[in-house]
PDB file of C-alpha atoms in Angstrom:
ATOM      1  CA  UNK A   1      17.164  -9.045 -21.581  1.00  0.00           C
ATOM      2  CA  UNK A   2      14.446  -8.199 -19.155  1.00  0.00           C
ATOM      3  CA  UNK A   3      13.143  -8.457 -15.586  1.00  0.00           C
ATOM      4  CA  UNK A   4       9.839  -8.313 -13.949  1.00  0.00           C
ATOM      5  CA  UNK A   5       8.949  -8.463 -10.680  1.00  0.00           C
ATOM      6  CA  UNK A   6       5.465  -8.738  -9.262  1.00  0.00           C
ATOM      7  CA  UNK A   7       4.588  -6.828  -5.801  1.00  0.00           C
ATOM      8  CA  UNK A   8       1.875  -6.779  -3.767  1.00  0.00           C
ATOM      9  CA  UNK A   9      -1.110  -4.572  -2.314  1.00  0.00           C
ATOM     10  CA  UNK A  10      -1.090  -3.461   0.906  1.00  0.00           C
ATOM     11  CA  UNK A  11      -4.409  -3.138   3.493  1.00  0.00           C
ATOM     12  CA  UNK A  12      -3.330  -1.457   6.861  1.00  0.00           C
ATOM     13  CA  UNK A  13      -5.319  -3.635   9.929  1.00  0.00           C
ATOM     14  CA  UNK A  14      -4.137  -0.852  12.091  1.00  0.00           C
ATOM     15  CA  UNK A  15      -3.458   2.408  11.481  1.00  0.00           C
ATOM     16  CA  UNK A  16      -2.680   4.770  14.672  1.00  0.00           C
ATOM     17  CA  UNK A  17      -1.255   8.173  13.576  1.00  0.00           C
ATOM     18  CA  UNK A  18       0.106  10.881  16.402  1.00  0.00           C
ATOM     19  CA  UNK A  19       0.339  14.544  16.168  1.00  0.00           C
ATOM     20  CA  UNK A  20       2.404  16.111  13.302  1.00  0.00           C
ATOM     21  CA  UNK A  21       5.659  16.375  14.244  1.00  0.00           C
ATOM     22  CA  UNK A  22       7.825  20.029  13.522  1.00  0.00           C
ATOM     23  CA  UNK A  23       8.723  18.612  10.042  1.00  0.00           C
ATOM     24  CA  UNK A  24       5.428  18.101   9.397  1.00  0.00           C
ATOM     25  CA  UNK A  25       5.251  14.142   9.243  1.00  0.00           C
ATOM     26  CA  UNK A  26       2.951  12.069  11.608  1.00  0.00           C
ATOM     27  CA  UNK A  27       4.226   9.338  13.633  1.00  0.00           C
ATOM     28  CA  UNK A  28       2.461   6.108  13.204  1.00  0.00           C
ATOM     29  CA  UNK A  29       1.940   2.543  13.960  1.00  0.00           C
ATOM     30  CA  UNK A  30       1.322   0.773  10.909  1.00  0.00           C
ATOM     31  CA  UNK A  31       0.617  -3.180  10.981  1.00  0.00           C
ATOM     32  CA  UNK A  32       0.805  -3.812   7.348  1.00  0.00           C
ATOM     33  CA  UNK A  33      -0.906  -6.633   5.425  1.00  0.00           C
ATOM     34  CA  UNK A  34       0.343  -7.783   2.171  1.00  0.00           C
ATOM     35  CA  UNK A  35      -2.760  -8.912  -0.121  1.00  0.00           C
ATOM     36  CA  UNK A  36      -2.957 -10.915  -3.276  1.00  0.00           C
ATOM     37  CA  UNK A  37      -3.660  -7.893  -5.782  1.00  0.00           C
ATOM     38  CA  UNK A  38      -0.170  -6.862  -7.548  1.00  0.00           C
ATOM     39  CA  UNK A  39       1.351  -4.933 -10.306  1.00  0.00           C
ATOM     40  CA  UNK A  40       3.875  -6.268 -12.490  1.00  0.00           C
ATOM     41  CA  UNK A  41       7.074  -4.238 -13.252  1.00  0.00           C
ATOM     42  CA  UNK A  42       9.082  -5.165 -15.974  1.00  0.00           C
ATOM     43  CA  UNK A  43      12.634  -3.347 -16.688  1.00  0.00           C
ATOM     44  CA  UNK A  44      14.535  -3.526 -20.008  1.00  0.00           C
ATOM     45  CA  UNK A  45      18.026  -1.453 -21.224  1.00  0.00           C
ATOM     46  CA  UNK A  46      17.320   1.368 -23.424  1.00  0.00           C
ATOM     47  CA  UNK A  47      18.920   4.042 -24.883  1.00  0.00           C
ATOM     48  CA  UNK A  48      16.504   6.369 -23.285  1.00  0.00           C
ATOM     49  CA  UNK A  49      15.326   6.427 -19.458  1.00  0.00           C
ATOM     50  CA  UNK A  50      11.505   6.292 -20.426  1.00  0.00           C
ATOM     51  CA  UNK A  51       8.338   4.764 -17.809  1.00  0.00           C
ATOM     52  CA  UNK A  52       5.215   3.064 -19.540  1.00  0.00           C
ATOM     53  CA  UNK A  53       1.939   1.886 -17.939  1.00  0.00           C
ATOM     54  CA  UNK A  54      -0.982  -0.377 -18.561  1.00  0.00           C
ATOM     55  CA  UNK A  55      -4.152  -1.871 -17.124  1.00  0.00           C
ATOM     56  CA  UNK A  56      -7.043  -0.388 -14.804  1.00  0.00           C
ATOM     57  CA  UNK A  57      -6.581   3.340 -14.138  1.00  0.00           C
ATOM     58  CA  UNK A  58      -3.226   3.790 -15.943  1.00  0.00           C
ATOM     59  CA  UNK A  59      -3.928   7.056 -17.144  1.00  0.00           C
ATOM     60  CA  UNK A  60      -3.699   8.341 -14.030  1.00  0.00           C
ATOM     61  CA  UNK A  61      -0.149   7.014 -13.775  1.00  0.00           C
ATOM     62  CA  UNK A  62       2.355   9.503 -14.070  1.00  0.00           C
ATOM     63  CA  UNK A  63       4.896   8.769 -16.721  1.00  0.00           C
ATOM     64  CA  UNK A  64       7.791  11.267 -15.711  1.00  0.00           C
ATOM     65  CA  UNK A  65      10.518  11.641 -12.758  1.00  0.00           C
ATOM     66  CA  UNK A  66       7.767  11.803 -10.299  1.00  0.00           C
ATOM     67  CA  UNK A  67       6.983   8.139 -10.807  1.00  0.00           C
ATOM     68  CA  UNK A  68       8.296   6.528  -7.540  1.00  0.00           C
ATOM     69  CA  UNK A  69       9.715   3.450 -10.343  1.00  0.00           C
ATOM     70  CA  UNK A  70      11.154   6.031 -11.680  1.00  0.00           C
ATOM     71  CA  UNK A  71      12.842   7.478  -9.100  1.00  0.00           C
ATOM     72  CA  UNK A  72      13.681   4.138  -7.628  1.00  0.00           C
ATOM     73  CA  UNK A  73      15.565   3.280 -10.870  1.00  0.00           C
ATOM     74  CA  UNK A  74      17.568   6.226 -10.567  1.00  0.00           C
ATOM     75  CA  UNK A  75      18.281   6.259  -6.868  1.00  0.00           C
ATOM     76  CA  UNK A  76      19.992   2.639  -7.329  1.00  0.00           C
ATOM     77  CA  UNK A  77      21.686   3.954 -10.180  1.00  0.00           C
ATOM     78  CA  UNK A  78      23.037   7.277  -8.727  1.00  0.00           C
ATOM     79  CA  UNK A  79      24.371   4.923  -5.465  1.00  0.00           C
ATOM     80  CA  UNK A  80      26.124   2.480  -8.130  1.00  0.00           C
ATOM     81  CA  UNK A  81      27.368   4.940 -10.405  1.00  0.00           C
ATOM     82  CA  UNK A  82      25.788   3.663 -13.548  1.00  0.00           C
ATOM     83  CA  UNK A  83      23.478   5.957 -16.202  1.00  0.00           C
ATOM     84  CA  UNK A  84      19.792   4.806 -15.522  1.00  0.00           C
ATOM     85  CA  UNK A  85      19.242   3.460 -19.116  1.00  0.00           C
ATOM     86  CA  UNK A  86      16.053   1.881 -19.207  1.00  0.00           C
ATOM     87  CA  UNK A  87      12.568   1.474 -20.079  1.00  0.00           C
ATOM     88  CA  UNK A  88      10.348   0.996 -17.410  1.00  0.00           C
ATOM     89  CA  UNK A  89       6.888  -0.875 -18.237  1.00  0.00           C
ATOM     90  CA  UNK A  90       4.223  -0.664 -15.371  1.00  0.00           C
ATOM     91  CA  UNK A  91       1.087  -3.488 -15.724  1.00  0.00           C
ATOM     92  CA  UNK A  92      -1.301  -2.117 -13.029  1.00  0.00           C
ATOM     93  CA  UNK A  93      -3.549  -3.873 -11.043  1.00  0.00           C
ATOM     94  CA  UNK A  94      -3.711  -2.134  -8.085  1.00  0.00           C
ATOM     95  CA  UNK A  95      -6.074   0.514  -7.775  1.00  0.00           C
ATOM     96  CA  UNK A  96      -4.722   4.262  -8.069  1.00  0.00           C
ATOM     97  CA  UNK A  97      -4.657   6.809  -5.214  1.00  0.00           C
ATOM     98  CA  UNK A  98      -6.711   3.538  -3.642  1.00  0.00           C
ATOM     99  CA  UNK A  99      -4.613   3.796  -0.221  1.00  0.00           C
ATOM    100  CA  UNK A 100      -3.601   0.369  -1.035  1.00  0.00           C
ATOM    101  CA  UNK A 101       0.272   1.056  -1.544  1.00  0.00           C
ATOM    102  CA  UNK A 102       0.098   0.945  -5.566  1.00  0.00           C
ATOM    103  CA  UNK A 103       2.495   3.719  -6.028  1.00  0.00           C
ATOM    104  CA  UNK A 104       5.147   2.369  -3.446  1.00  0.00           C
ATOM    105  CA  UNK A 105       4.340  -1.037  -5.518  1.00  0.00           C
ATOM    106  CA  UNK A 106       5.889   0.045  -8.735  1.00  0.00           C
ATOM    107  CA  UNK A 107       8.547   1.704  -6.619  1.00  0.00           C
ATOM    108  CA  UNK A 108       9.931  -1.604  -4.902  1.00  0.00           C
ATOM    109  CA  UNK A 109       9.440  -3.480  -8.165  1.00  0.00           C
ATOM    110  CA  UNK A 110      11.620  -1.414 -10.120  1.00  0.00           C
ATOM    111  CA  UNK A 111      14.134  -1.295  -7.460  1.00  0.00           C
ATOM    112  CA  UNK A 112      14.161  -4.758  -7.042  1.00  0.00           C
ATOM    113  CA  UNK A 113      13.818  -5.153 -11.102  1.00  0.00           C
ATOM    114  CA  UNK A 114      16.653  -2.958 -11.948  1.00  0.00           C
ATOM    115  CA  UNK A 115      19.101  -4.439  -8.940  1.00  0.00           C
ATOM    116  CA  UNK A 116      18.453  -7.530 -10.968  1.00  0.00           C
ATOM    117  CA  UNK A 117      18.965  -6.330 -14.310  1.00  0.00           C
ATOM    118  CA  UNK A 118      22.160  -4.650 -13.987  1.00  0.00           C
ATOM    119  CA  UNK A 119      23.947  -7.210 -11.037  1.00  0.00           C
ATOM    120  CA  UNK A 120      24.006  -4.351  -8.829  1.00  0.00           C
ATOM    121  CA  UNK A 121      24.358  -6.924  -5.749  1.00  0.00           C
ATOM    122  CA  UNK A 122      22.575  -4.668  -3.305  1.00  0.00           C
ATOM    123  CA  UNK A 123      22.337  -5.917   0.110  1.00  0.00           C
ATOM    124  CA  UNK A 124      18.192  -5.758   0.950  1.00  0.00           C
ATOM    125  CA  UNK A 125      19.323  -3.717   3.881  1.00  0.00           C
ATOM    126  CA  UNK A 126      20.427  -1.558   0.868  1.00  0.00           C
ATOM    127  CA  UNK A 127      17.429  -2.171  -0.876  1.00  0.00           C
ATOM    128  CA  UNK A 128      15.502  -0.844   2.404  1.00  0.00           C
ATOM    129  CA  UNK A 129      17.305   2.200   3.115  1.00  0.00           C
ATOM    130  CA  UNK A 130      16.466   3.357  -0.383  1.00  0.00           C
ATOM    131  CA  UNK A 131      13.091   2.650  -0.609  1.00  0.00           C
ATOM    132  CA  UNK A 132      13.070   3.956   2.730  1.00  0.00           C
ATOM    133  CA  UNK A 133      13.925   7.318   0.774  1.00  0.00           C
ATOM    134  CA  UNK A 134      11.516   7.310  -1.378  1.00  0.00           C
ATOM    135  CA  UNK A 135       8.700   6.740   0.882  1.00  0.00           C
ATOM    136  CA  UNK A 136       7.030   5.636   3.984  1.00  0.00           C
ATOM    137  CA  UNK A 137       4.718   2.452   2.528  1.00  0.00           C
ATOM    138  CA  UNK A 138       7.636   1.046   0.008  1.00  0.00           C
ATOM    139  CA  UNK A 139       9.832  -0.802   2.790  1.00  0.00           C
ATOM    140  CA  UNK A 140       6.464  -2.973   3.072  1.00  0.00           C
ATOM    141  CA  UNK A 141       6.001  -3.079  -0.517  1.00  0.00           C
ATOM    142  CA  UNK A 142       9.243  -5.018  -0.738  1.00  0.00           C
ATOM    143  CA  UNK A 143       8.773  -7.103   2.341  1.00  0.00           C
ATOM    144  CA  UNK A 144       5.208  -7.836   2.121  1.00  0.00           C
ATOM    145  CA  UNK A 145       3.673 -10.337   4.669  1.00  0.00           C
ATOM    146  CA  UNK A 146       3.016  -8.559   7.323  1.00  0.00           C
ATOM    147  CA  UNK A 147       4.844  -6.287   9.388  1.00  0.00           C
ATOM    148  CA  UNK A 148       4.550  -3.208  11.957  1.00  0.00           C
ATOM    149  CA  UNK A 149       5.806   0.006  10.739  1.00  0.00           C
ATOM    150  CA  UNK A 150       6.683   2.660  12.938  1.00  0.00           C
ATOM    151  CA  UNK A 151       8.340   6.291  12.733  1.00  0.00           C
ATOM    152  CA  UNK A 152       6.625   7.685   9.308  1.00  0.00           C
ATOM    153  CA  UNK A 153       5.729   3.520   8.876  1.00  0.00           C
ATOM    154  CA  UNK A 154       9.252   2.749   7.383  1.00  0.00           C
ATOM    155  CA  UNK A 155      10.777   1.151  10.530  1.00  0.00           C
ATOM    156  CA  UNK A 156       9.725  -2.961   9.544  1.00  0.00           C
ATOM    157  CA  UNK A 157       9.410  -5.812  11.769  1.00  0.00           C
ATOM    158  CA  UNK A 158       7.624  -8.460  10.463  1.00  0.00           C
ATOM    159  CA  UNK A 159       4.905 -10.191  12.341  1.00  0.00           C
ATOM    160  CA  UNK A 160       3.702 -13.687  13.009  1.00  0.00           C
ATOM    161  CA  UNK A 161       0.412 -14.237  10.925  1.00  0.00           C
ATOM    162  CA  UNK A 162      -1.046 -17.854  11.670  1.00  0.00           C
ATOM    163  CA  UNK A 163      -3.635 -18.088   8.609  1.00  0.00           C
ATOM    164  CA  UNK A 164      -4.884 -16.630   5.646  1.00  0.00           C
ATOM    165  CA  UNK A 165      -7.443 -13.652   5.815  1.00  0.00           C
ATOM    166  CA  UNK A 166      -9.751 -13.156   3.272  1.00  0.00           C
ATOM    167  CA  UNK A 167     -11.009  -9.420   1.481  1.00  0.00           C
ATOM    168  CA  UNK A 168     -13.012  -8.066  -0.344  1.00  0.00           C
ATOM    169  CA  UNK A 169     -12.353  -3.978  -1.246  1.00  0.00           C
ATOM    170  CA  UNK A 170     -14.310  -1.554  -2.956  1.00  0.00           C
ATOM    171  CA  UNK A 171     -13.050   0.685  -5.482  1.00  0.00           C
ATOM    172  CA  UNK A 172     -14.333   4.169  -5.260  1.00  0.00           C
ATOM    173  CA  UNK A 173     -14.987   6.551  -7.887  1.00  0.00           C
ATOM    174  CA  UNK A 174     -12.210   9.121  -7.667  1.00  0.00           C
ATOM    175  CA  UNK A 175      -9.148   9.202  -5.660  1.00  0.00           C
ATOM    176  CA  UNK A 176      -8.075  10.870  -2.227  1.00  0.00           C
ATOM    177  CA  UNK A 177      -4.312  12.644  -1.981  1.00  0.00           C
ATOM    178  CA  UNK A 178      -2.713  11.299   1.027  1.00  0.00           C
ATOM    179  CA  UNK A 179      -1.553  14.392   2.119  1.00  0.00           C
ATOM    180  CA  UNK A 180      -4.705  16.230   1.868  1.00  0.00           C
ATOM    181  CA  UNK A 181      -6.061  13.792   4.433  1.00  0.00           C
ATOM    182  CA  UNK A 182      -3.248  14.114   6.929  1.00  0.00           C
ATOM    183  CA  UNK A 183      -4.330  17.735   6.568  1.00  0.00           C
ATOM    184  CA  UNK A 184      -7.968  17.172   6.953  1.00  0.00           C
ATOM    185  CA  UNK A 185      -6.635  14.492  10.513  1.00  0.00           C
ATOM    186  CA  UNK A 186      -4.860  17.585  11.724  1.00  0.00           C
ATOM    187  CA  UNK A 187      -8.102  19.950  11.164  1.00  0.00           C
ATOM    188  CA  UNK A 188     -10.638  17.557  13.036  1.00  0.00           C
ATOM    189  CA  UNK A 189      -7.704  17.043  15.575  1.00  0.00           C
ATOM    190  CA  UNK A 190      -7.130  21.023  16.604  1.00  0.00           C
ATOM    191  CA  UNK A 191      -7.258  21.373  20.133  1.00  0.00           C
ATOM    192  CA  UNK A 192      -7.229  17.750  21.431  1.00  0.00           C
ATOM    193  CA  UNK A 193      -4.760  15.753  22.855  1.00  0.00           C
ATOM    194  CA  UNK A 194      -3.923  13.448  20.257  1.00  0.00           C
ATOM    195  CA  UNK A 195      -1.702  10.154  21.912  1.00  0.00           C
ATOM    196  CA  UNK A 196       1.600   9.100  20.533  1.00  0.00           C
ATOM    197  CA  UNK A 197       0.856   5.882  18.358  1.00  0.00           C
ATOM    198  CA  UNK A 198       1.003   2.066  19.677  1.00  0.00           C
ATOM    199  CA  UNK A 199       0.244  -0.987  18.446  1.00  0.00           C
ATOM    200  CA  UNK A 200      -2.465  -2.710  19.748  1.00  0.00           C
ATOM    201  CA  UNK A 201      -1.357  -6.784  21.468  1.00  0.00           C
ATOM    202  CA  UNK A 202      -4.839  -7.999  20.649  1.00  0.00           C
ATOM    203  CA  UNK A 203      -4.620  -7.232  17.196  1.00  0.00           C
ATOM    204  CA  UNK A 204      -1.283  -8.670  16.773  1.00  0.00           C
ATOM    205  CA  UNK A 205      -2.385 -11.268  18.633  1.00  0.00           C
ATOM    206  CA  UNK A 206      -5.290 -12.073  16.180  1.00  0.00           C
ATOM    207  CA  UNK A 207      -3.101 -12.286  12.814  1.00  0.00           C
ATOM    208  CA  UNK A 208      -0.295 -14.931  14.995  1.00  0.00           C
ATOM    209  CA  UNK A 209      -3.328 -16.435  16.022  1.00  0.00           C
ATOM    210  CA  UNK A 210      -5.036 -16.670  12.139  1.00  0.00           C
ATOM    211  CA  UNK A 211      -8.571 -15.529  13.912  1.00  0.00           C
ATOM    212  CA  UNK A 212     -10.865 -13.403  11.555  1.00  0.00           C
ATOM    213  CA  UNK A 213     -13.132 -12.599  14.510  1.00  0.00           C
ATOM    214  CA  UNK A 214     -10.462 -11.656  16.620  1.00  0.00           C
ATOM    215  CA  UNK A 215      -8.633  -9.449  13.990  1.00  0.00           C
ATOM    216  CA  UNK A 216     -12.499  -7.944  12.947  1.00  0.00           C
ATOM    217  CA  UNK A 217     -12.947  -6.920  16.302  1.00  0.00           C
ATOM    218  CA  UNK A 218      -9.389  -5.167  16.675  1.00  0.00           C
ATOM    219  CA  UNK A 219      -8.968  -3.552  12.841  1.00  0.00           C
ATOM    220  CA  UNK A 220      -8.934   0.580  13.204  1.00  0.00           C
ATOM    221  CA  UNK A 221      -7.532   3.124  11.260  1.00  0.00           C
ATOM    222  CA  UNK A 222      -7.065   6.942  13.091  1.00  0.00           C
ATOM    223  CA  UNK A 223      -7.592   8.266   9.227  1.00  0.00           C
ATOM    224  CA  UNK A 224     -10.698   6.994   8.733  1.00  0.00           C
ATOM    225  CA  UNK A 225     -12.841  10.314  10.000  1.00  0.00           C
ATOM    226  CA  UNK A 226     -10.768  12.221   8.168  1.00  0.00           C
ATOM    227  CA  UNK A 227     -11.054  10.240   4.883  1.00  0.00           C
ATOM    228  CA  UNK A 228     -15.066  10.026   5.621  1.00  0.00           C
ATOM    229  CA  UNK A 229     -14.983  13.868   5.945  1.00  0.00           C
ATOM    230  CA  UNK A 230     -13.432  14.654   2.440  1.00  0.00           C
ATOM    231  CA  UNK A 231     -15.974  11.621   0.649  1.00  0.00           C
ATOM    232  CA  UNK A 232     -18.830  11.089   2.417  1.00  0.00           C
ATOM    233  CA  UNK A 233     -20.014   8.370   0.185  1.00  0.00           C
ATOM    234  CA  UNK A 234     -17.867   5.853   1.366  1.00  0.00           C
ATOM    235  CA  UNK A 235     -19.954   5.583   4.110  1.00  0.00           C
ATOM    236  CA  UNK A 236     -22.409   4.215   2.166  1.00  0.00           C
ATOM    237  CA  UNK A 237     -19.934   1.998   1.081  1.00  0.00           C
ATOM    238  CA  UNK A 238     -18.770   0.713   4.486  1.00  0.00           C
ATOM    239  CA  UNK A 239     -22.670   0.286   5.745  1.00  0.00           C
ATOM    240  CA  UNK A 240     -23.559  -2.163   2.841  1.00  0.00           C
ATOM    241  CA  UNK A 241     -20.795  -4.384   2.924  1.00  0.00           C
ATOM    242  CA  UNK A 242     -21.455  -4.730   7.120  1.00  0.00           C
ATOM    243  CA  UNK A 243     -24.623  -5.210   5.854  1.00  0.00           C
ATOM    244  CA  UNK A 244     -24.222  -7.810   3.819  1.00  0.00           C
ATOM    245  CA  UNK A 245     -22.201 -10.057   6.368  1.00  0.00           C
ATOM    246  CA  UNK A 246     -18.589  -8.511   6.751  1.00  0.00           C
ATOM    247  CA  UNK A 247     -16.667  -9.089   9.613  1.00  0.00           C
ATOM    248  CA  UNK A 248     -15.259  -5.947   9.560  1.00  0.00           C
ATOM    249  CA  UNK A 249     -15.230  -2.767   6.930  1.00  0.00           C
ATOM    250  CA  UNK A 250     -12.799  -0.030   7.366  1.00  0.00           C
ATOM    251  CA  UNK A 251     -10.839   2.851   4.744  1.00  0.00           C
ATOM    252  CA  UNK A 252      -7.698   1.210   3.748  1.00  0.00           C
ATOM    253  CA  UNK A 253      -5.052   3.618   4.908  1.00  0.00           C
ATOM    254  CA  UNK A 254      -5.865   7.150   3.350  1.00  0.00           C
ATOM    255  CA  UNK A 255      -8.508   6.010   1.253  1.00  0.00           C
ATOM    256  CA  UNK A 256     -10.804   5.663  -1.135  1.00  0.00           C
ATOM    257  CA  UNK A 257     -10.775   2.273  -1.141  1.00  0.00           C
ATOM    258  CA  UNK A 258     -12.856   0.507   1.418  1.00  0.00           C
ATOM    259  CA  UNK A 259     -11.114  -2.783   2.842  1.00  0.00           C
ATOM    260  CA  UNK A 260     -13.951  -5.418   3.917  1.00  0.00           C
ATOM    261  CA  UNK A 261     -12.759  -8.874   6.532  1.00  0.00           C
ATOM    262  CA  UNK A 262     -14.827 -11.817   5.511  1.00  0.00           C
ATOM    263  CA  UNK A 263     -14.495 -15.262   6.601  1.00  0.00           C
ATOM    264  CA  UNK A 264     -13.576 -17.299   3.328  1.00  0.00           C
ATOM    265  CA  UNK A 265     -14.282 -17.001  -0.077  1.00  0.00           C
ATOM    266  CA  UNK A 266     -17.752 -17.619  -0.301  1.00  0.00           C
ATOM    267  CA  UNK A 267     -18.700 -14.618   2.106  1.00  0.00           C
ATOM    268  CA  UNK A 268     -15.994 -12.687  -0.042  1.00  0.00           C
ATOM    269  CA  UNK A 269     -18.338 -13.788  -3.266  1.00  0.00           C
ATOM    270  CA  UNK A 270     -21.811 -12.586  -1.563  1.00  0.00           C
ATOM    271  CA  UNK A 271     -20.398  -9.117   0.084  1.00  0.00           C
ATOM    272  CA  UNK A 272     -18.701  -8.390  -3.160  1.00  0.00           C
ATOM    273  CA  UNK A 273     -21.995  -9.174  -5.246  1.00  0.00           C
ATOM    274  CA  UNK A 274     -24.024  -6.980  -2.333  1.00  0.00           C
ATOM    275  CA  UNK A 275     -21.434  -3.931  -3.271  1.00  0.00           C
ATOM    276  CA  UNK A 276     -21.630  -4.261  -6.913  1.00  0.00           C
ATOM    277  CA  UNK A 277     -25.335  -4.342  -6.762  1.00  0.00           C
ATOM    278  CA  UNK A 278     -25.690  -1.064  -4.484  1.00  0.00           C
ATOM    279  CA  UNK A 279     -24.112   1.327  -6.919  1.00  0.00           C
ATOM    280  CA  UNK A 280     -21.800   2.841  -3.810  1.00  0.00           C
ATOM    281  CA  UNK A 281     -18.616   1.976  -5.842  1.00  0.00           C
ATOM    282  CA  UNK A 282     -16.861   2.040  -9.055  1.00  0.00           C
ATOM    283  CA  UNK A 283     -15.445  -1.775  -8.814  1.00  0.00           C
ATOM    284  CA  UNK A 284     -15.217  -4.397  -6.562  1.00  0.00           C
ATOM    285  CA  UNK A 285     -12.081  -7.249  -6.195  1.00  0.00           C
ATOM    286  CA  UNK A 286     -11.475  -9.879  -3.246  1.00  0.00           C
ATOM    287  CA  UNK A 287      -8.199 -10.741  -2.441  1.00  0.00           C
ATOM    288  CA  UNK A 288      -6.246 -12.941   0.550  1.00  0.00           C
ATOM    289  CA  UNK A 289      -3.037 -12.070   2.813  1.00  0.00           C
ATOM    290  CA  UNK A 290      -0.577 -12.071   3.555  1.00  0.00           C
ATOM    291  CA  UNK A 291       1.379 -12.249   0.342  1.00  0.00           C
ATOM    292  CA  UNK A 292       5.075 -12.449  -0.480  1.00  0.00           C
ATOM    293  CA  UNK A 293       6.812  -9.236  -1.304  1.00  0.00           C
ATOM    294  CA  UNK A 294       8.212  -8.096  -3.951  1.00  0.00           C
ATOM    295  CA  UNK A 295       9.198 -10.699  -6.703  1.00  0.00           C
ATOM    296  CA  UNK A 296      11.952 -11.370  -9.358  1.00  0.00           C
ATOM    297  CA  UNK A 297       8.637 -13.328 -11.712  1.00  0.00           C
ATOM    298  CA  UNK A 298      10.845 -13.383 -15.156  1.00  0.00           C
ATOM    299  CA  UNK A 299      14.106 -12.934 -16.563  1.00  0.00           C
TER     300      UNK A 299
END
């Protein structure tokens, strides 16, 4: 017997960060979009606790106890007092220190995987709390839709979206650690007053409402500088797709990846074409949101 669930990418619309606080975390306001690029995670009883991984990038996958499906896997177990016995197969198709939530992915979809597997019956407040444990972006991964997040982003409450939104986002050459640019916010922030994190009405006012030009004109993300200042190429890679008829082009949470509004499919087809063609990224894929969270696919 085996289960796989599928779980979504994540593109943050907003993303307002406030000062570090003493433990060293950031508050935030998150608004959270799911999008239509996922990983599979399929879990299956072994004899030996063991993670696998395929697809785009999987090399870069670790395949030990820091794997957050790993440690998802075990945290349910510990909290039903089972032995984690089970093999853990990753197919990736979200892009890798991308910003886009892969990481968190696999995390929800084991948790929700292995629940499944072994009849664990965990409450999805359960579910939450856990993943809540393990990090700030996997609560979202196994909501998906959209939602605010606020504290470190693991506080959910999901929002209205009217419509779908269309994407197109640009794979970069080489990753960017998360916490090396909440280090590099906090060195272009010294000495400034840095406000405590809200979420702005007319943006969530723009996803209830299902308005691309409303949304486009109300996307931020208080990372960005800091993402531009460890890879300044991706502002090359921002500048063609606004060139080429986005609504709006932003870094998708920490980065690399550069998130691009459109209005439909066919402007998702020309600005992807435009960013393939300039050379200012590794790969290119268009996706729509929101999408459903994490997934029991097959049993």
């Amino acid at each position: 017997m085996s289960v796989t669930v599928r779980v979504p990418a994540k593109v943050n619309v907003q993303l307002a960060v406030g000062p570090a606080r003493p433990d060293g975390f950031h508050p935030l306001a998150n608004v959270f979009l799911a999008v239509g690029l996922y990983d599979e995670v399929t879990v299956t009883p072994a004899d030996e606790f063991r993670v696998t991984c395929e697809g785009p990038d999987a090399a870069q996958v670790p395949l030990d106890r820091t794997n957050l499906a790993a440690r998802a896997a075990e945290a349910l177990a510990e909290r039903y007092g089972r032995t984690p016995g089970v093999h853990i197969h990753i197919a990736k198709d979200i892009p890798v220190a991308g910003g886009m939530a892969g990481g968190s992915a696999d995390g929800a979809g084991a948790l929700v995987a292995c629940d499944a597997l072994w009849g664990t019956g965990a409450s999805r407040d359960e579910l939450l709390d856990i993943c809540a444990e393990l990090g700030s972006d996997v609560p979202f991964s196994l909501v998906g839709g959209a939602a605010l997040g606020i504290g470190r982003g693991e506080q959910l409450t999901p929002l209205e979206v009217g419509g779908t939104f269309h994407w197109v986002f640009a794979m970069a050459g080489r990753g960017l650690s998360t916490p090396a640019v909440f280090r590099e916010f906090d060195r272009l922030g010294e000495g400034t007053d840095i406000p405590e994190p809200v979420a702005s009405q007319e943006l969530l006012a723009a996803l209830a409402k299902g308005d691309p030009d409303a949304l486009a004109a109300a996307v931020s993300n208080d990372l960005q500088p800091a993402a531009l200042s460890l890879f300044p190429e991706l502002a090359g890679t921002l500048a063609t797709g606004r060139a080429a008829g986005a609504l709006a082009a932003l870094v998708s949470g920490s980065g690399p990846t550069t998130a691009f509004l459109v209005r439909g499919p066919e402007s998702a087809a020309a600005v992807a074409q435009a960013l393939v063609a300039s050379g200012t990224c590794r790969t290119v894929r268009t996706a729509a949101g929101p999408a459903p969270g994490a997934t029991v696919a097959a049993r």
